[in-house]
Structure formats: structure tokens, C-alpha cells
Amino acid sequence: MYYNKVEICGVNTSKLKTLTSEEKHDLLIRSKAGDTTARTKLIDGNLRLVLSIIQRFTNRGENLDDLFQVGCIGLIKAIDNFNTELDVKFSTYAVPMIIGELRRYLRDNNTIRVSRSVRDLAYRALQAREALSLTMSKEPGVEDIAKHLGEPYEDVSAALEAIVEPISLFDPIYSDGGDSIYVMDQISDTDNTDEAWLEDIALKEAMKKLSPREKKIVNMRFYKGKTQMEIAEEIGISQAQVSRVEKGALDRIKKQM
């Protein structure tokens, strides 16, 4: 089902439970009152949310079970700290909490592994640079070092870059005694914002509430780019009916989101 793997941390992902909004609200209130059974049901009923979130972090070479466990820690923190008196959906509060927990884990456990052969070449290049600087009238470049070592330019360049200490996105670049400005604050990404990603999750959840016919028409209309007339001919109804179903589906999606 997820990631071509049925079990993650011993959890069968094909049999995960889901909760209605009413069930979540009731369990949250009971959990706040100290009901441990309700807390456990809340955790179990939101594991699908954790699974959907860790998809965003699976391209970093991290163990999937580890990511799932860290995501569950974020979920538990969200359950324990959620304010049931505020008019906020639990998922709206939980998603950033889970993402934050995963980011902290990746930040604290990030290790860039460099092979021994690459390290050896890099150290030889550094020694060659030092030796060449004594005989040349200018600072030796990578091309000079590669020629001196008899190694390809690309290999020497890659080796020297591999041993450079990476800059963390969480490194402070300015502080006036108050809030610090970090490297990540200076980097923008208009395509993959948390807000856009959260909307994508909300859209997928809203799509699940549509009828089979509504799903099919929305999919053909907005994902396959077909016209209402083409859809009508393909599924055997009138263009006016397609229009009505499409409008009703979009209205339901808007309400769900």
C-alpha cells in the first residue's frame, strides 16, 4: 500500500484505522481528561496521517521505520498539546508538529558519508596544493593540482568539494542579541511550501469523500485535461449532467477543505 511495504515498525499499513471528525473530537476531549484508552485510539487513528507526511522525507536515505517512529512522536506531542477549545482542526495543528519533529531528527542525525578513496584523493590534492603554492607565482587551481597528480580534473574537484564542511540550514548568520537569522531564512521556495503541501493533503482527503462518479469526473476533468463534452461521450451521460456533477463535487471539496 505505502512504499510497497505492508509493515512499518510492525504496523500493518493496510489495516490502519481512520476516525471521523466527531470521533476525533470526542477522543481529544477524553484524552485531555486523562483517558489513556482514548489517547491510544487517537494515536492509532492518525497513523495514516503520519504515513502521508513521511513520504516527503523518504528521498533522504533515512530508514523508513525510523522516520515513522519520529513522526509518531510528533503525533503524540500534537495530541498532548492540542487545545480543544480553539476552533482549529486537529490535522491543521498536527501536520506542522509532525513535520517539525522530522526536521529536527534529520538535522540532528545528518551525516554525509564520503568514501575512503575520495577522502584519500582529497588529502593528496591538499598536499599537492601546498607543494605547488611554494613553486608557483599564483595560487594553484584545481586544474594545476589535477595535472600535478595525474588525476582527472572532475575527480579532483569532486573530492575537494566532498570534504568541505557543509553549512547547516539551521546555522545562524546574524544575531543582534534577540532573534537570530538562520541560513534557511534566506532561502525561498515558492513551489514546495508547507502551506501548499498541507493544501495538497487536504485536497486528497476531500477527494476521498466524493462518490465514485464524482471522483471519476474530477479526475478526467482536472488531472487528464478532458472537456466536459469528451467526458460525457466517454461515460455515456449528457454534457449538462457532467457539468452538474462537476460543480457539486467542487462545492463539496471546498467545504471539506
Short mmCIF file of C-alpha atoms in Angstrom, two decimals:
data_model
loop_
_atom_site.label_atom_id
_atom_site.label_comp_id
_atom_site.label_asym_id
_atom_site.label_seq_id
_atom_site.Cartn_x
_atom_site.Cartn_y
_atom_site.Cartn_z
CA MET A 1 0.00 0.00 0.00
CA TYR A 2 2.55 2.56 1.12
CA TYR A 3 6.09 2.39 -0.24
CA ASN A 4 5.46 -1.19 -1.50
CA LYS A 5 5.73 -2.30 2.11
CA VAL A 6 2.89 -3.75 4.18
CA GLU A 7 4.51 -3.40 7.60
CA ILE A 8 6.34 -0.41 9.09
CA CYS A 9 7.62 -0.80 12.64
CA GLY A 10 5.39 -3.88 12.92
CA VAL A 11 2.31 -1.85 11.93
CA ASN A 12 0.24 -3.33 9.12
CA THR A 13 -0.40 -0.26 6.94
CA SER A 14 -3.19 -2.00 5.03
CA LYS A 15 -5.30 -2.26 8.19
CA LEU A 16 -4.86 1.19 9.72
CA LYS A 17 -7.99 2.70 11.25
CA THR A 18 -9.47 6.07 10.33
CA LEU A 19 -11.54 8.34 12.54
CA THR A 20 -14.40 10.66 11.70
CA SER A 21 -14.23 14.31 12.80
CA GLU A 22 -16.74 13.59 15.54
CA GLU A 23 -14.73 10.62 16.82
CA LYS A 24 -11.53 12.68 16.86
CA HIS A 25 -13.20 15.49 18.77
CA ASP A 26 -14.65 13.10 21.36
CA LEU A 27 -11.34 11.24 21.80
CA LEU A 28 -9.40 14.50 22.11
CA ILE A 29 -11.65 15.70 24.91
CA ARG A 30 -11.42 12.36 26.70
CA SER A 31 -7.66 12.24 26.24
CA LYS A 32 -7.33 15.74 27.73
CA ALA A 33 -9.25 14.49 30.74
CA GLY A 34 -6.66 11.76 31.27
CA ASP A 35 -8.31 8.86 29.46
CA THR A 36 -5.32 6.77 28.28
CA THR A 37 -7.51 4.47 26.22
CA ALA A 38 -8.83 7.44 24.24
CA ARG A 39 -5.25 8.68 23.75
CA THR A 40 -4.19 5.30 22.35
CA LYS A 41 -7.18 5.25 19.97
CA LEU A 42 -6.27 8.75 18.79
CA ILE A 43 -2.72 7.68 18.03
CA ASP A 44 -3.87 4.56 16.16
CA GLY A 45 -6.50 6.55 14.25
CA ASN A 46 -3.98 9.09 12.98
CA LEU A 47 -1.16 6.81 11.84
CA ARG A 48 -2.27 7.27 8.22
CA LEU A 49 -1.55 10.98 8.65
CA VAL A 50 1.99 10.15 9.81
CA LEU A 51 2.48 7.84 6.82
CA SER A 52 1.34 10.52 4.37
CA ILE A 53 3.74 13.05 5.90
CA ILE A 54 6.87 10.89 5.92
CA GLN A 55 6.53 10.44 2.13
CA ARG A 56 8.02 13.92 1.89
CA PHE A 57 11.21 12.78 3.61
CA THR A 58 11.81 9.37 2.03
CA ASN A 59 14.31 10.62 -0.58
CA ARG A 60 17.00 11.36 2.03
CA GLY A 61 18.25 7.82 2.51
CA GLU A 62 16.82 7.53 6.01
CA ASN A 63 15.39 4.29 7.38
CA LEU A 64 11.62 4.28 6.86
CA ASP A 65 10.93 2.70 10.25
CA ASP A 66 12.97 5.43 11.96
CA LEU A 67 11.06 8.19 10.15
CA PHE A 68 7.75 6.58 11.09
CA GLN A 69 8.71 6.39 14.77
CA VAL A 70 9.84 10.03 14.79
CA GLY A 71 6.61 11.04 13.05
CA CYS A 72 4.64 9.19 15.73
CA ILE A 73 6.48 11.18 18.41
CA GLY A 74 5.33 14.37 16.68
CA LEU A 75 1.78 12.99 16.54
CA ILE A 76 1.80 12.19 20.27
CA LYS A 77 3.09 15.69 21.07
CA ALA A 78 0.29 17.14 18.94
CA ILE A 79 -2.33 15.06 20.78
CA ASP A 80 -0.98 16.02 24.20
CA ASN A 81 -0.70 19.74 23.40
CA PHE A 82 -3.79 20.31 21.25
CA ASN A 83 -6.22 22.88 22.62
CA THR A 84 -9.73 21.51 22.15
CA GLU A 85 -11.25 24.91 22.97
CA LEU A 86 -9.90 26.53 19.81
CA ASP A 87 -11.79 26.31 16.52
CA VAL A 88 -8.94 24.51 14.74
CA LYS A 89 -8.94 21.11 13.03
CA PHE A 90 -6.62 18.64 14.70
CA SER A 91 -4.82 17.81 11.43
CA THR A 92 -4.09 21.51 10.85
CA TYR A 93 -2.25 21.56 14.18
CA ALA A 94 -0.72 18.06 13.94
CA VAL A 95 0.86 18.28 10.48
CA PRO A 96 3.32 21.12 11.29
CA MET A 97 4.09 19.42 14.62
CA ILE A 98 4.98 16.14 12.90
CA ILE A 99 6.99 17.91 10.19
CA GLY A 100 8.93 19.84 12.84
CA GLU A 101 9.79 16.62 14.69
CA LEU A 102 11.04 15.02 11.47
CA ARG A 103 13.12 18.07 10.58
CA ARG A 104 14.76 18.11 14.00
CA TYR A 105 15.60 14.43 13.66
CA LEU A 106 17.12 14.89 10.21
CA ARG A 107 19.06 17.94 11.38
CA ASP A 108 20.50 16.18 14.42
CA ASN A 109 21.27 12.90 12.66
CA ASN A 110 22.54 14.13 9.32
CA THR A 111 25.87 12.56 8.42
CA ILE A 112 27.43 12.96 4.99
CA ARG A 113 29.43 9.82 4.23
CA VAL A 114 32.48 10.18 1.99
CA SER A 115 34.21 7.05 0.67
CA ARG A 116 37.82 6.32 1.65
CA SER A 117 39.06 6.63 -1.95
CA VAL A 118 37.52 10.09 -2.31
CA ARG A 119 38.98 11.21 1.03
CA ASP A 120 42.43 9.93 0.04
CA LEU A 121 42.31 11.81 -3.24
CA ALA A 122 41.16 14.97 -1.44
CA TYR A 123 44.06 14.80 1.05
CA ARG A 124 46.55 14.19 -1.77
CA ALA A 125 45.11 17.21 -3.55
CA LEU A 126 45.55 19.36 -0.43
CA GLN A 127 49.17 18.26 -0.13
CA ALA A 128 49.72 18.99 -3.81
CA ARG A 129 48.19 22.43 -3.41
CA GLU A 130 50.57 23.22 -0.58
CA ALA A 131 53.59 21.98 -2.55
CA LEU A 132 52.59 23.85 -5.71
CA SER A 133 52.00 27.10 -3.82
CA LEU A 134 55.73 27.12 -2.98
CA THR A 135 56.81 26.91 -6.61
CA MET A 136 54.08 28.80 -8.47
CA SER A 137 53.66 32.55 -8.59
CA LYS A 138 49.92 32.22 -8.08
CA GLU A 139 47.51 30.20 -6.01
CA PRO A 140 47.29 26.75 -7.67
CA GLY A 141 43.88 25.97 -9.07
CA VAL A 142 42.13 22.63 -9.32
CA GLU A 143 43.39 22.20 -12.89
CA ASP A 144 47.02 22.67 -11.71
CA ILE A 145 46.52 20.18 -8.88
CA ALA A 146 44.89 17.59 -11.17
CA LYS A 147 47.74 17.88 -13.66
CA HIS A 148 50.32 17.53 -10.87
CA LEU A 149 48.62 14.40 -9.53
CA GLY A 150 47.85 12.93 -12.92
CA GLU A 151 44.18 12.62 -11.99
CA PRO A 152 41.07 13.72 -13.95
CA TYR A 153 40.03 17.32 -13.21
CA GLU A 154 36.45 16.26 -12.39
CA ASP A 155 37.59 13.69 -9.81
CA VAL A 156 39.88 16.14 -8.01
CA SER A 157 37.23 18.87 -7.99
CA ALA A 158 34.56 16.48 -6.62
CA ALA A 159 36.95 15.14 -3.95
CA LEU A 160 37.83 18.62 -2.68
CA GLU A 161 34.16 19.57 -2.53
CA ALA A 162 33.30 16.34 -0.68
CA ILE A 163 35.46 17.17 2.35
CA VAL A 164 34.22 20.74 2.71
CA GLU A 165 32.25 21.06 5.95
CA PRO A 166 28.61 21.50 4.92
CA ILE A 167 26.62 24.51 6.08
CA SER A 168 23.52 23.60 8.03
CA LEU A 169 20.24 25.32 7.18
CA PHE A 170 19.98 25.94 10.92
CA ASP A 171 23.33 27.77 11.20
CA PRO A 172 22.83 31.38 12.39
CA ILE A 173 24.18 34.01 10.03
CA TYR A 174 23.19 37.08 12.03
CA SER A 175 22.10 37.87 15.58
CA ASP A 176 21.67 41.19 17.33
CA GLY A 177 21.10 39.67 20.75
CA GLY A 178 17.47 38.86 20.01
CA ASP A 179 16.10 36.51 17.39
CA SER A 180 18.75 35.03 15.12
CA ILE A 181 18.54 34.83 11.33
CA TYR A 182 19.40 31.37 10.01
CA VAL A 183 20.59 30.19 6.60
CA MET A 184 17.17 28.67 5.89
CA ASP A 185 15.56 32.10 6.44
CA GLN A 186 17.43 33.41 3.41
CA ILE A 187 16.32 30.59 1.10
CA SER A 188 12.96 30.73 -0.59
CA ASP A 189 10.98 28.01 -2.34
CA THR A 190 7.70 29.10 -3.86
CA ASP A 191 6.86 25.65 -5.20
CA ASN A 192 7.19 23.42 -2.12
CA THR A 193 5.93 25.45 0.82
CA ASP A 194 4.41 23.80 3.89
CA GLU A 195 1.16 25.64 3.12
CA ALA A 196 0.98 24.25 -0.43
CA TRP A 197 1.82 20.77 0.81
CA LEU A 198 -0.79 20.95 3.56
CA GLU A 199 -3.38 22.03 0.99
CA ASP A 200 -2.41 19.02 -1.13
CA ILE A 201 -3.08 16.69 1.81
CA ALA A 202 -6.40 18.42 2.47
CA LEU A 203 -7.36 18.05 -1.20
CA LYS A 204 -6.58 14.32 -1.18
CA GLU A 205 -8.64 13.86 1.99
CA ALA A 206 -11.55 15.81 0.47
CA MET A 207 -11.39 13.72 -2.71
CA LYS A 208 -11.88 10.57 -0.65
CA LYS A 209 -15.33 11.85 0.40
CA LEU A 210 -16.61 12.07 -3.19
CA SER A 211 -18.77 9.42 -4.84
CA PRO A 212 -17.14 7.12 -7.44
CA ARG A 213 -18.77 9.07 -10.29
CA GLU A 214 -17.64 12.42 -8.85
CA LYS A 215 -14.08 11.15 -8.41
CA LYS A 216 -14.00 9.88 -11.98
CA ILE A 217 -15.30 13.13 -13.48
CA VAL A 218 -12.98 15.34 -11.38
CA ASN A 219 -10.03 13.12 -12.28
CA MET A 220 -10.82 13.20 -16.01
CA ARG A 221 -11.58 16.92 -15.97
CA PHE A 222 -8.68 18.32 -13.93
CA TYR A 223 -5.99 15.62 -13.97
CA LYS A 224 -6.41 14.33 -17.52
CA GLY A 225 -7.48 17.67 -19.01
CA LYS A 226 -10.59 16.43 -20.79
CA THR A 227 -13.51 18.68 -21.74
CA GLN A 228 -17.00 18.16 -20.35
CA MET A 229 -18.17 17.03 -23.79
CA GLU A 230 -15.39 14.42 -24.02
CA ILE A 231 -16.25 13.12 -20.56
CA ALA A 232 -19.96 12.96 -21.41
CA GLU A 233 -19.27 10.88 -24.51
CA GLU A 234 -16.92 8.54 -22.64
CA ILE A 235 -19.16 7.73 -19.68
CA GLY A 236 -22.48 7.96 -21.53
CA ILE A 237 -24.26 10.95 -19.97
CA SER A 238 -25.10 14.45 -21.17
CA GLN A 239 -22.71 17.39 -21.00
CA ALA A 240 -25.18 19.15 -18.70
CA GLN A 241 -25.08 16.22 -16.27
CA VAL A 242 -21.28 16.28 -16.30
CA SER A 243 -21.39 19.99 -15.52
CA ARG A 244 -23.79 19.47 -12.58
CA VAL A 245 -21.74 16.61 -11.12
CA GLU A 246 -18.53 18.59 -11.52
CA LYS A 247 -19.98 21.67 -9.83
CA GLY A 248 -21.38 19.61 -6.95
CA ALA A 249 -18.05 17.82 -6.46
CA LEU A 250 -16.10 21.07 -6.40
CA ASP A 251 -18.52 22.57 -3.88
CA ARG A 252 -18.10 19.54 -1.61
CA ILE A 253 -14.30 19.70 -1.90
CA LYS A 254 -14.31 23.40 -0.97
CA LYS A 255 -16.44 22.72 2.10
CA GLN A 256 -14.20 19.84 3.20
CA MET A 257 -11.05 22.00 2.83
#
